[in-house]
Short mmCIF file of C-alpha atoms in Angstrom, two decimals:
data_model
loop_
_atom_site.label_atom_id
_atom_site.label_comp_id
_atom_site.label_asym_id
_atom_site.label_seq_id
_atom_site.Cartn_x
_atom_site.Cartn_y
_atom_site.Cartn_z
CA MET A 207 -105.12 73.47 -29.73
CA ARG A 208 -102.95 71.66 -27.20
CA THR A 209 -103.40 68.25 -28.98
CA ASN A 210 -102.82 69.66 -32.35
CA ILE A 211 -99.57 71.11 -31.04
CA GLN A 212 -98.46 67.91 -29.69
CA PHE A 213 -99.23 66.09 -33.00
CA THR A 214 -97.23 68.64 -34.85
CA GLY A 215 -94.19 67.82 -32.73
CA VAL A 216 -94.33 64.07 -33.29
CA ASP A 217 -91.20 64.04 -35.45
CA ASN A 218 -89.45 67.29 -34.26
CA GLN A 219 -90.58 67.97 -30.79
CA VAL A 220 -92.07 71.58 -30.38
CA ARG A 221 -91.08 72.93 -27.00
CA THR A 222 -90.51 76.69 -27.46
CA ILE A 223 -93.51 78.49 -29.05
CA LEU A 224 -94.04 82.11 -29.90
CA VAL A 225 -97.48 83.36 -29.74
CA ALA A 226 -97.74 86.30 -32.23
CA GLY A 227 -100.75 88.51 -32.92
CA ALA A 228 -101.24 90.22 -36.18
CA THR A 229 -102.69 93.31 -34.51
CA PRO A 230 -103.11 94.87 -31.06
CA GLY A 231 -106.02 93.47 -28.94
CA CYS A 232 -106.24 90.13 -30.88
CA GLY A 233 -106.08 88.12 -27.68
CA LYS A 234 -102.48 86.76 -27.95
CA THR A 235 -101.84 86.95 -24.23
CA THR A 236 -105.21 85.23 -23.46
CA THR A 237 -104.24 82.51 -25.97
CA THR A 238 -100.81 82.23 -24.29
CA VAL A 239 -102.20 81.81 -20.78
CA ASN A 240 -104.96 79.36 -21.86
CA LEU A 241 -102.66 77.31 -23.79
CA GLY A 242 -100.08 77.15 -20.98
CA VAL A 243 -102.88 76.15 -18.39
CA THR A 244 -103.93 73.20 -20.51
CA LEU A 245 -100.56 72.04 -21.12
CA ALA A 246 -99.70 72.18 -17.49
CA GLN A 247 -102.91 70.25 -16.68
CA THR A 248 -101.56 67.32 -18.57
CA GLY A 249 -98.58 67.21 -16.37
CA TYR A 250 -96.01 69.05 -18.28
CA SER A 251 -93.89 71.83 -16.56
CA VAL A 252 -94.68 74.93 -18.46
CA LEU A 253 -93.14 78.46 -18.38
CA LEU A 254 -95.00 81.56 -19.89
CA VAL A 255 -92.44 84.30 -20.69
CA ASP A 256 -93.57 87.83 -21.35
CA THR A 257 -91.42 89.09 -24.26
CA ASP A 258 -93.60 91.94 -24.93
CA LEU A 259 -91.01 94.59 -23.64
CA ARG A 260 -93.12 97.45 -24.53
CA LYS A 261 -96.54 96.82 -22.96
CA PRO A 262 -96.06 93.73 -20.86
CA ALA A 263 -99.46 92.28 -19.63
CA LEU A 264 -98.75 88.66 -18.44
CA HIS A 265 -98.05 89.64 -14.90
CA ARG A 266 -101.56 91.17 -14.46
CA TYR A 267 -103.23 87.99 -15.42
CA PHE A 268 -101.52 86.26 -12.56
CA ASN A 269 -101.55 89.22 -10.07
CA ILE A 270 -97.70 89.12 -9.76
CA ILE A 271 -95.11 91.73 -9.74
CA ASN A 272 -93.28 92.61 -13.03
CA GLU A 273 -89.65 92.88 -11.53
CA PRO A 274 -87.43 91.10 -11.55
CA GLY A 275 -88.12 89.47 -14.93
CA LEU A 276 -86.63 88.66 -18.37
CA THR A 277 -84.67 91.80 -18.83
CA SER A 278 -83.29 91.47 -15.40
CA LEU A 279 -81.86 88.11 -16.24
CA LEU A 280 -80.54 89.46 -19.55
CA PHE A 281 -78.80 92.45 -17.96
CA ASP A 282 -77.44 90.43 -14.91
CA VAL A 283 -76.14 87.08 -15.93
CA THR A 284 -75.37 86.26 -12.15
CA MET A 285 -79.05 86.40 -11.17
CA ASP A 286 -80.56 83.24 -10.23
CA LEU A 287 -83.31 82.19 -12.51
CA ASN A 288 -85.53 81.37 -9.47
CA ARG A 289 -85.54 84.81 -8.36
CA ALA A 290 -87.36 85.90 -11.54
CA VAL A 291 -89.70 82.93 -12.11
CA HIS A 292 -93.05 82.83 -10.31
CA LYS A 293 -95.00 79.81 -9.53
CA SER A 294 -98.80 80.08 -10.44
CA LEU A 295 -101.76 78.61 -8.66
CA VAL A 296 -101.90 76.15 -11.44
CA GLU A 297 -99.92 73.19 -10.74
CA ASN A 298 -96.77 72.76 -13.21
CA LEU A 299 -97.40 76.38 -14.44
CA TYR A 300 -94.67 79.14 -14.01
CA ILE A 301 -94.39 82.86 -15.19
CA LEU A 302 -91.39 84.79 -16.17
CA PRO A 303 -92.64 88.42 -16.36
CA SER A 304 -90.91 91.04 -18.63
CA GLY A 305 -88.95 92.84 -16.00
CA PRO A 306 -88.03 96.51 -16.29
CA ILE A 307 -88.99 97.86 -19.78
CA PRO A 308 -85.62 98.65 -21.70
CA PRO A 309 -85.18 101.58 -24.10
CA ASN A 310 -84.29 99.22 -26.97
CA PRO A 311 -86.50 96.19 -26.93
CA ALA A 312 -85.77 94.86 -30.42
CA GLU A 313 -82.18 95.28 -29.95
CA LEU A 314 -82.19 93.38 -26.63
CA LEU A 315 -84.26 90.48 -28.06
CA SER A 316 -81.81 90.08 -30.92
CA THR A 317 -78.74 89.42 -28.81
CA GLU A 318 -76.88 86.29 -28.16
CA LYS A 319 -77.83 86.58 -24.46
CA MET A 320 -81.51 86.21 -25.49
CA LYS A 321 -80.80 83.15 -27.61
CA SER A 322 -78.84 81.63 -24.65
CA MET A 323 -81.59 82.40 -22.32
CA ILE A 324 -84.23 80.55 -24.53
CA ASN A 325 -81.89 77.45 -24.56
CA VAL A 326 -81.53 77.70 -20.80
CA LEU A 327 -85.51 77.78 -20.32
CA ALA A 328 -86.09 75.05 -22.76
CA ASN A 329 -83.66 72.81 -20.75
CA ARG A 330 -85.52 73.58 -17.47
CA PHE A 331 -89.24 73.29 -18.73
CA ASP A 332 -91.09 70.87 -20.94
CA TYR A 333 -92.75 73.87 -22.72
CA VAL A 334 -91.86 77.47 -22.90
CA LEU A 335 -94.46 79.91 -24.32
CA PHE A 336 -93.54 83.34 -25.44
CA ASP A 337 -96.03 86.23 -25.52
CA SER A 338 -94.87 88.92 -27.98
CA PRO A 339 -95.92 92.40 -29.32
CA PRO A 340 -98.19 92.46 -32.42
CA VAL A 341 -96.32 91.76 -35.69
CA MET A 342 -97.79 94.83 -37.38
CA SER A 343 -96.66 97.11 -34.79
CA VAL A 344 -92.79 96.34 -34.26
CA THR A 345 -90.35 93.81 -35.32
CA ASP A 346 -90.02 92.17 -31.98
CA ALA A 347 -92.24 89.17 -32.85
CA ALA A 348 -90.23 88.53 -36.20
CA ILE A 349 -86.87 88.51 -34.29
CA LEU A 350 -88.28 85.98 -31.67
CA SER A 351 -89.71 83.83 -34.22
CA ARG A 352 -86.34 82.90 -35.42
CA LEU A 353 -85.28 81.78 -32.03
CA VAL A 354 -88.10 79.45 -31.06
CA ASN A 355 -89.22 76.10 -32.46
CA ALA A 356 -92.51 77.15 -33.67
CA THR A 357 -94.84 80.32 -33.94
CA LEU A 358 -98.71 80.46 -33.44
CA PHE A 359 -100.30 83.17 -35.49
CA VAL A 360 -103.27 84.88 -33.57
CA LEU A 361 -106.06 86.63 -35.42
CA ASP A 362 -109.18 88.26 -34.03
CA TYR A 363 -112.36 87.25 -35.88
CA GLY A 364 -114.48 90.20 -37.33
CA ARG A 365 -111.76 92.84 -36.42
CA VAL A 366 -108.56 92.11 -38.40
CA THR A 367 -108.62 92.80 -42.14
CA ARG A 368 -107.46 90.45 -44.77
CA GLU A 369 -104.82 92.84 -45.77
CA ALA A 370 -103.51 93.20 -42.24
CA ALA A 371 -103.23 89.55 -41.78
CA VAL A 372 -101.56 88.73 -45.00
CA PHE A 373 -99.03 91.59 -44.28
CA ALA A 374 -98.34 90.26 -40.82
CA LEU A 375 -97.97 86.69 -42.03
CA GLU A 376 -95.66 87.94 -44.77
CA GLN A 377 -93.30 89.53 -42.20
CA LEU A 378 -93.01 86.34 -40.31
CA LYS A 379 -92.38 84.24 -43.46
CA LYS A 380 -89.67 86.71 -44.52
CA VAL A 381 -87.54 85.58 -41.55
CA HIS A 382 -88.37 81.90 -42.15
CA ALA A 383 -90.52 81.64 -39.04
CA ASN A 384 -91.93 78.06 -38.45
CA ILE A 385 -95.66 78.90 -38.43
CA ILE A 386 -97.48 75.72 -37.25
CA GLY A 387 -101.03 77.28 -37.34
CA ALA A 388 -103.38 80.13 -36.90
CA VAL A 389 -105.61 80.80 -33.83
CA ILE A 390 -108.85 82.48 -34.50
CA ASN A 391 -110.16 84.35 -31.48
CA GLY A 392 -113.72 85.58 -30.93
CA VAL A 393 -115.52 83.32 -33.30
CA PRO A 394 -119.37 83.64 -32.62
CA ASN A 395 -120.80 80.85 -30.54
CA ARG A 396 -123.56 80.10 -32.98
CA LYS A 397 -125.93 77.31 -32.29
CA GLY A 398 -124.52 75.13 -35.11
CA TYR A 399 -121.17 75.05 -33.41
CA TYR A 400 -122.55 73.05 -30.30
CA SER A 401 -124.95 70.90 -32.40
CA TYR A 402 -121.96 69.49 -34.18
CA TYR A 403 -120.90 67.67 -30.95
CA HIS A 404 -124.41 66.25 -30.46
CA TYR A 405 -124.21 65.10 -34.09
CA TYR A 406 -120.85 63.55 -33.62
CA TYR A 407 -121.46 61.66 -30.36
CA SER A 408 -125.05 60.68 -30.84
CA ASP A 409 -125.97 57.01 -30.86
CA SER A 410 -129.23 57.52 -32.72
CA GLY A 411 -129.10 57.70 -36.61
CA THR A 412 -132.21 59.82 -36.39
CA SER A 413 -130.52 62.37 -34.20
CA ARG A 414 -127.57 62.55 -36.48
CA LYS A 415 -129.71 63.33 -39.47
CA LYS A 416 -131.73 66.01 -37.64
CA ASP A 417 -128.70 67.84 -36.14
CA ARG A 418 -126.87 67.76 -39.43
CA LYS A 419 -129.80 69.43 -41.15
CA ASN A 420 -130.03 72.14 -38.71
CA THR A 421 -126.40 73.05 -38.74
CA PRO A 422 -125.19 74.32 -42.03
CA GLY A 423 -121.45 75.19 -42.35
CA LEU A 424 -120.45 72.72 -39.58
CA GLU A 425 -116.97 72.17 -41.02
CA LYS A 426 -116.15 75.89 -41.12
CA HIS A 427 -117.06 76.39 -37.32
CA TYR A 428 -115.43 73.23 -36.04
CA ARG A 429 -112.20 74.04 -37.76
CA SER A 430 -112.19 77.59 -36.19
CA GLY A 431 -109.53 77.64 -33.59
CA LEU A 432 -106.17 76.20 -34.59
CA THR A 433 -105.56 75.53 -38.00
CA ILE A 434 -102.63 73.36 -38.95
#
């Protein structure tokens, strides 16, 4: 996923990325965290921002307090960014929690202050990843998708319906979100998936034929993950 995103930004660098799930419980926060860690491990400075101002969860992944955070910075323009940003145990990885939950999340995210804040963060870090509420639930993700370089669309295998996925995707397309791919979570770890790697890296022609025969549908399993 990290590699595909970097190739996607060859012509126009992708630095601010919204991770938007179609439905609740699809694994969008886990996707945000894992992507942030892998980007940070390559030496990039990465900031994870919790823009789920209704049910924030990012702070719990890193066992940090949720205040001050993003909303604190939006309401108090004099606050130093360093007061709200936390350094994680992963080198180069930082977290900006949501801060106090506001009564009007959608309205707050659509302000000029939020747009300016994203620009400030993008100038400070190599990559900024935004965790957002589910697209099906509220308009927050659609609003944020217009303010970032790219959007990752997260679906949970075996749980999300085709109708729900299509509807959520249409909501993002209506606001002209730059959707660079879909992340499929929870794909079963079938034997054929792992056999693919043995097939691909094997130096033996005999081994290739044997593995290929025993792994029907390899292409489908291999492409599960980030689809560009």
